[in-house]
PDB file of C-alpha atoms in Angstrom:
ATOM      1  CA  UNK A   1     -28.398   2.837 -46.370  1.00  0.00           C
ATOM      2  CA  UNK A   2     -30.972   1.522 -43.959  1.00  0.00           C
ATOM      3  CA  UNK A   3     -30.071   1.346 -40.286  1.00  0.00           C
ATOM      4  CA  UNK A   4     -31.421  -0.990 -37.620  1.00  0.00           C
ATOM      5  CA  UNK A   5     -33.508   1.943 -36.362  1.00  0.00           C
ATOM      6  CA  UNK A   6     -34.987   2.376 -39.866  1.00  0.00           C
ATOM      7  CA  UNK A   7     -36.046  -1.288 -39.906  1.00  0.00           C
ATOM      8  CA  UNK A   8     -37.468  -0.940 -36.369  1.00  0.00           C
ATOM      9  CA  UNK A   9     -39.470   2.078 -37.544  1.00  0.00           C
ATOM     10  CA  UNK A  10     -40.823   0.085 -40.477  1.00  0.00           C
ATOM     11  CA  UNK A  11     -41.911  -2.695 -38.118  1.00  0.00           C
ATOM     12  CA  UNK A  12     -43.518  -0.119 -35.845  1.00  0.00           C
ATOM     13  CA  UNK A  13     -45.300   1.447 -38.834  1.00  0.00           C
ATOM     14  CA  UNK A  14     -46.986  -1.940 -39.375  1.00  0.00           C
ATOM     15  CA  UNK A  15     -47.903  -2.135 -35.677  1.00  0.00           C
ATOM     16  CA  UNK A  16     -45.388  -4.919 -35.063  1.00  0.00           C
ATOM     17  CA  UNK A  17     -43.814  -5.147 -31.619  1.00  0.00           C
ATOM     18  CA  UNK A  18     -40.092  -5.932 -31.647  1.00  0.00           C
ATOM     19  CA  UNK A  19     -38.315  -7.044 -28.478  1.00  0.00           C
ATOM     20  CA  UNK A  20     -34.993  -8.627 -27.643  1.00  0.00           C
ATOM     21  CA  UNK A  21     -35.431 -12.007 -25.982  1.00  0.00           C
ATOM     22  CA  UNK A  22     -33.101 -14.780 -24.752  1.00  0.00           C
ATOM     23  CA  UNK A  23     -33.751 -17.036 -27.765  1.00  0.00           C
ATOM     24  CA  UNK A  24     -31.805 -20.280 -27.952  1.00  0.00           C
ATOM     25  CA  UNK A  25     -32.480 -21.953 -31.279  1.00  0.00           C
ATOM     26  CA  UNK A  26     -33.097 -18.912 -33.507  1.00  0.00           C
ATOM     27  CA  UNK A  27     -31.760 -15.406 -34.000  1.00  0.00           C
ATOM     28  CA  UNK A  28     -35.264 -14.162 -34.641  1.00  0.00           C
ATOM     29  CA  UNK A  29     -38.887 -15.272 -34.642  1.00  0.00           C
ATOM     30  CA  UNK A  30     -42.176 -13.722 -35.616  1.00  0.00           C
ATOM     31  CA  UNK A  31     -45.494 -14.781 -34.153  1.00  0.00           C
ATOM     32  CA  UNK A  32     -48.511 -12.759 -35.160  1.00  0.00           C
ATOM     33  CA  UNK A  33     -47.555  -9.119 -34.656  1.00  0.00           C
ATOM     34  CA  UNK A  34     -44.649  -9.854 -32.316  1.00  0.00           C
ATOM     35  CA  UNK A  35     -41.025 -10.135 -33.390  1.00  0.00           C
ATOM     36  CA  UNK A  36     -38.381 -11.530 -31.056  1.00  0.00           C
ATOM     37  CA  UNK A  37     -34.721 -10.803 -31.751  1.00  0.00           C
ATOM     38  CA  UNK A  38     -32.068 -12.774 -29.886  1.00  0.00           C
ATOM     39  CA  UNK A  39     -30.621 -10.655 -27.107  1.00  0.00           C
ATOM     40  CA  UNK A  40     -26.918  -9.871 -27.300  1.00  0.00           C
ATOM     41  CA  UNK A  41     -26.590  -9.716 -31.083  1.00  0.00           C
ATOM     42  CA  UNK A  42     -24.579  -6.947 -32.713  1.00  0.00           C
ATOM     43  CA  UNK A  43     -26.509  -4.099 -34.306  1.00  0.00           C
ATOM     44  CA  UNK A  44     -25.646  -5.443 -37.769  1.00  0.00           C
ATOM     45  CA  UNK A  45     -26.885  -8.916 -36.824  1.00  0.00           C
ATOM     46  CA  UNK A  46     -30.100  -7.446 -35.425  1.00  0.00           C
ATOM     47  CA  UNK A  47     -30.608  -5.416 -38.602  1.00  0.00           C
ATOM     48  CA  UNK A  48     -30.226  -8.505 -40.810  1.00  0.00           C
ATOM     49  CA  UNK A  49     -32.447 -10.642 -38.584  1.00  0.00           C
ATOM     50  CA  UNK A  50     -35.178  -8.021 -38.298  1.00  0.00           C
ATOM     51  CA  UNK A  51     -35.214  -7.461 -42.074  1.00  0.00           C
ATOM     52  CA  UNK A  52     -35.711 -11.205 -42.540  1.00  0.00           C
ATOM     53  CA  UNK A  53     -38.493 -11.323 -39.939  1.00  0.00           C
ATOM     54  CA  UNK A  54     -40.215  -8.437 -41.739  1.00  0.00           C
ATOM     55  CA  UNK A  55     -39.838 -10.488 -44.908  1.00  0.00           C
ATOM     56  CA  UNK A  56     -41.658 -13.341 -43.174  1.00  0.00           C
ATOM     57  CA  UNK A  57     -44.377 -10.910 -42.086  1.00  0.00           C
ATOM     58  CA  UNK A  58     -44.873  -9.707 -45.686  1.00  0.00           C
ATOM     59  CA  UNK A  59     -44.508 -13.047 -47.473  1.00  0.00           C
ATOM     60  CA  UNK A  60     -45.346 -15.847 -45.047  1.00  0.00           C
ATOM     61  CA  UNK A  61     -48.183 -17.369 -43.142  1.00  0.00           C
ATOM     62  CA  UNK A  62     -48.268 -19.338 -39.923  1.00  0.00           C
ATOM     63  CA  UNK A  63     -45.575 -21.202 -38.011  1.00  0.00           C
ATOM     64  CA  UNK A  64     -42.715 -22.169 -40.316  1.00  0.00           C
ATOM     65  CA  UNK A  65     -40.193 -23.327 -37.709  1.00  0.00           C
ATOM     66  CA  UNK A  66     -40.367 -26.990 -38.849  1.00  0.00           C
ATOM     67  CA  UNK A  67     -37.875 -27.064 -41.726  1.00  0.00           C
ATOM     68  CA  UNK A  68     -38.797 -30.659 -42.633  1.00  0.00           C
ATOM     69  CA  UNK A  69     -41.750 -29.199 -44.541  1.00  0.00           C
ATOM     70  CA  UNK A  70     -41.036 -28.094 -48.125  1.00  0.00           C
ATOM     71  CA  UNK A  71     -43.696 -25.376 -47.832  1.00  0.00           C
ATOM     72  CA  UNK A  72     -41.991 -24.003 -44.703  1.00  0.00           C
ATOM     73  CA  UNK A  73     -38.577 -24.039 -46.382  1.00  0.00           C
ATOM     74  CA  UNK A  74     -40.047 -22.069 -49.287  1.00  0.00           C
ATOM     75  CA  UNK A  75     -41.523 -19.493 -46.924  1.00  0.00           C
ATOM     76  CA  UNK A  76     -38.193 -19.254 -45.081  1.00  0.00           C
ATOM     77  CA  UNK A  77     -36.506 -18.639 -48.434  1.00  0.00           C
ATOM     78  CA  UNK A  78     -38.994 -15.872 -49.331  1.00  0.00           C
ATOM     79  CA  UNK A  79     -38.314 -14.081 -46.042  1.00  0.00           C
ATOM     80  CA  UNK A  80     -34.578 -14.236 -46.621  1.00  0.00           C
ATOM     81  CA  UNK A  81     -34.854 -13.019 -50.213  1.00  0.00           C
ATOM     82  CA  UNK A  82     -36.852 -10.039 -48.989  1.00  0.00           C
ATOM     83  CA  UNK A  83     -34.037  -9.206 -46.550  1.00  0.00           C
ATOM     84  CA  UNK A  84     -31.312  -9.696 -49.195  1.00  0.00           C
ATOM     85  CA  UNK A  85     -33.100  -7.348 -51.584  1.00  0.00           C
ATOM     86  CA  UNK A  86     -33.839  -4.786 -48.874  1.00  0.00           C
ATOM     87  CA  UNK A  87     -30.347  -4.626 -47.345  1.00  0.00           C
ATOM     88  CA  UNK A  88     -28.044  -5.542 -50.243  1.00  0.00           C
ATOM     89  CA  UNK A  89     -29.663  -5.830 -53.665  1.00  0.00           C
ATOM     90  CA  UNK A  90     -27.841  -5.410 -56.925  1.00  0.00           C
ATOM     91  CA  UNK A  91     -27.710  -1.662 -56.343  1.00  0.00           C
ATOM     92  CA  UNK A  92     -25.970  -2.234 -53.019  1.00  0.00           C
ATOM     93  CA  UNK A  93     -23.341  -4.346 -54.751  1.00  0.00           C
ATOM     94  CA  UNK A  94     -22.809  -1.522 -57.249  1.00  0.00           C
ATOM     95  CA  UNK A  95     -22.669   1.082 -54.478  1.00  0.00           C
ATOM     96  CA  UNK A  96     -19.981  -0.934 -52.671  1.00  0.00           C
ATOM     97  CA  UNK A  97     -18.021  -1.115 -55.952  1.00  0.00           C
ATOM     98  CA  UNK A  98     -18.375   2.658 -56.509  1.00  0.00           C
ATOM     99  CA  UNK A  99     -17.074   3.228 -52.977  1.00  0.00           C
ATOM    100  CA  UNK A 100     -13.983   1.143 -53.807  1.00  0.00           C
ATOM    101  CA  UNK A 101     -14.743  -1.663 -51.359  1.00  0.00           C
ATOM    102  CA  UNK A 102     -12.209  -4.451 -51.673  1.00  0.00           C
ATOM    103  CA  UNK A 103     -13.460  -7.854 -50.638  1.00  0.00           C
ATOM    104  CA  UNK A 104     -16.389  -9.197 -48.702  1.00  0.00           C
ATOM    105  CA  UNK A 105     -15.399  -7.661 -45.381  1.00  0.00           C
ATOM    106  CA  UNK A 106     -15.178  -4.091 -46.691  1.00  0.00           C
ATOM    107  CA  UNK A 107     -18.393  -4.455 -48.698  1.00  0.00           C
ATOM    108  CA  UNK A 108     -20.246  -5.832 -45.650  1.00  0.00           C
ATOM    109  CA  UNK A 109     -18.934  -2.967 -43.538  1.00  0.00           C
ATOM    110  CA  UNK A 110     -19.999  -0.417 -46.155  1.00  0.00           C
ATOM    111  CA  UNK A 111     -23.478  -1.978 -46.479  1.00  0.00           C
ATOM    112  CA  UNK A 112     -23.716  -2.319 -42.684  1.00  0.00           C
ATOM    113  CA  UNK A 113     -24.575  -6.019 -42.829  1.00  0.00           C
ATOM    114  CA  UNK A 114     -22.716  -9.058 -41.546  1.00  0.00           C
ATOM    115  CA  UNK A 115     -20.234 -10.839 -43.792  1.00  0.00           C
ATOM    116  CA  UNK A 116     -22.316 -14.010 -43.475  1.00  0.00           C
ATOM    117  CA  UNK A 117     -25.458 -12.175 -44.611  1.00  0.00           C
ATOM    118  CA  UNK A 118     -23.634 -10.606 -47.573  1.00  0.00           C
ATOM    119  CA  UNK A 119     -22.130 -13.951 -48.592  1.00  0.00           C
ATOM    120  CA  UNK A 120     -25.573 -15.590 -48.434  1.00  0.00           C
ATOM    121  CA  UNK A 121     -27.100 -12.787 -50.488  1.00  0.00           C
ATOM    122  CA  UNK A 122     -24.375 -13.114 -53.139  1.00  0.00           C
ATOM    123  CA  UNK A 123     -24.980 -16.861 -53.263  1.00  0.00           C
ATOM    124  CA  UNK A 124     -28.693 -16.212 -53.757  1.00  0.00           C
ATOM    125  CA  UNK A 125     -28.060 -13.681 -56.549  1.00  0.00           C
ATOM    126  CA  UNK A 126     -25.718 -16.149 -58.256  1.00  0.00           C
ATOM    127  CA  UNK A 127     -28.428 -18.827 -58.125  1.00  0.00           C
ATOM    128  CA  UNK A 128     -30.969 -16.336 -59.502  1.00  0.00           C
ATOM    129  CA  UNK A 129     -28.899 -14.666 -62.228  1.00  0.00           C
ATOM    130  CA  UNK A 130     -26.182 -17.202 -63.031  1.00  0.00           C
ATOM    131  CA  UNK A 131     -22.579 -16.215 -63.650  1.00  0.00           C
ATOM    132  CA  UNK A 132     -23.357 -12.525 -64.239  1.00  0.00           C
ATOM    133  CA  UNK A 133     -26.063  -9.895 -64.543  1.00  0.00           C
ATOM    134  CA  UNK A 134     -26.095  -6.523 -66.287  1.00  0.00           C
ATOM    135  CA  UNK A 135     -27.452  -3.519 -64.377  1.00  0.00           C
ATOM    136  CA  UNK A 136     -27.398  -0.138 -66.095  1.00  0.00           C
ATOM    137  CA  UNK A 137     -23.807   0.287 -67.391  1.00  0.00           C
ATOM    138  CA  UNK A 138     -22.329  -2.426 -65.166  1.00  0.00           C
ATOM    139  CA  UNK A 139     -21.880  -6.177 -65.275  1.00  0.00           C
ATOM    140  CA  UNK A 140     -21.833  -7.902 -61.904  1.00  0.00           C
ATOM    141  CA  UNK A 141     -19.946 -11.198 -62.044  1.00  0.00           C
ATOM    142  CA  UNK A 142     -20.626 -13.858 -59.432  1.00  0.00           C
ATOM    143  CA  UNK A 143     -17.996 -16.319 -60.707  1.00  0.00           C
ATOM    144  CA  UNK A 144     -15.219 -17.115 -60.148  1.00  0.00           C
ATOM    145  CA  UNK A 145     -15.534 -14.386 -57.501  1.00  0.00           C
ATOM    146  CA  UNK A 146     -17.637 -11.276 -57.132  1.00  0.00           C
ATOM    147  CA  UNK A 147     -16.493  -8.567 -59.533  1.00  0.00           C
ATOM    148  CA  UNK A 148     -18.002  -5.522 -61.195  1.00  0.00           C
ATOM    149  CA  UNK A 149     -17.140  -4.272 -64.678  1.00  0.00           C
ATOM    150  CA  UNK A 150     -18.217  -0.835 -65.823  1.00  0.00           C
ATOM    151  CA  UNK A 151     -19.276  -0.795 -69.473  1.00  0.00           C
ATOM    152  CA  UNK A 152     -18.111   2.114 -71.608  1.00  0.00           C
ATOM    153  CA  UNK A 153     -19.404   3.331 -74.932  1.00  0.00           C
TER     154      UNK A 153
END
């Protein structure tokens, strides 16, 4: 499992400067090689926000703060998807299942992400894969609620 310090190290590896700032409208922003994280967030919040900002660094270009633009909304989406895949992913869902996590709260705690972030990632995976997806010997169901079924021979 990646920690906030792991994500900070990744940002540093790419010569990105990350600082906590008193942001008002956003939890995080990236401008050039500088990432601002809203001061006062929990470590889990900071981890989720920084992963998304790294996603913007890898996948985006320019100022995308104006969400009236379709192109900006697409870039925002790409940054979030990067963070979902990095911090949760289908393997994370399976790991939470294997560790007997019951419900969103326990799974978020196990994955060390916020419940909101996990819920958003599950919503994204449902929109991407539909009702279910098969990974190795498991079926992950997204409807009517998240569930994992282990396939046996």
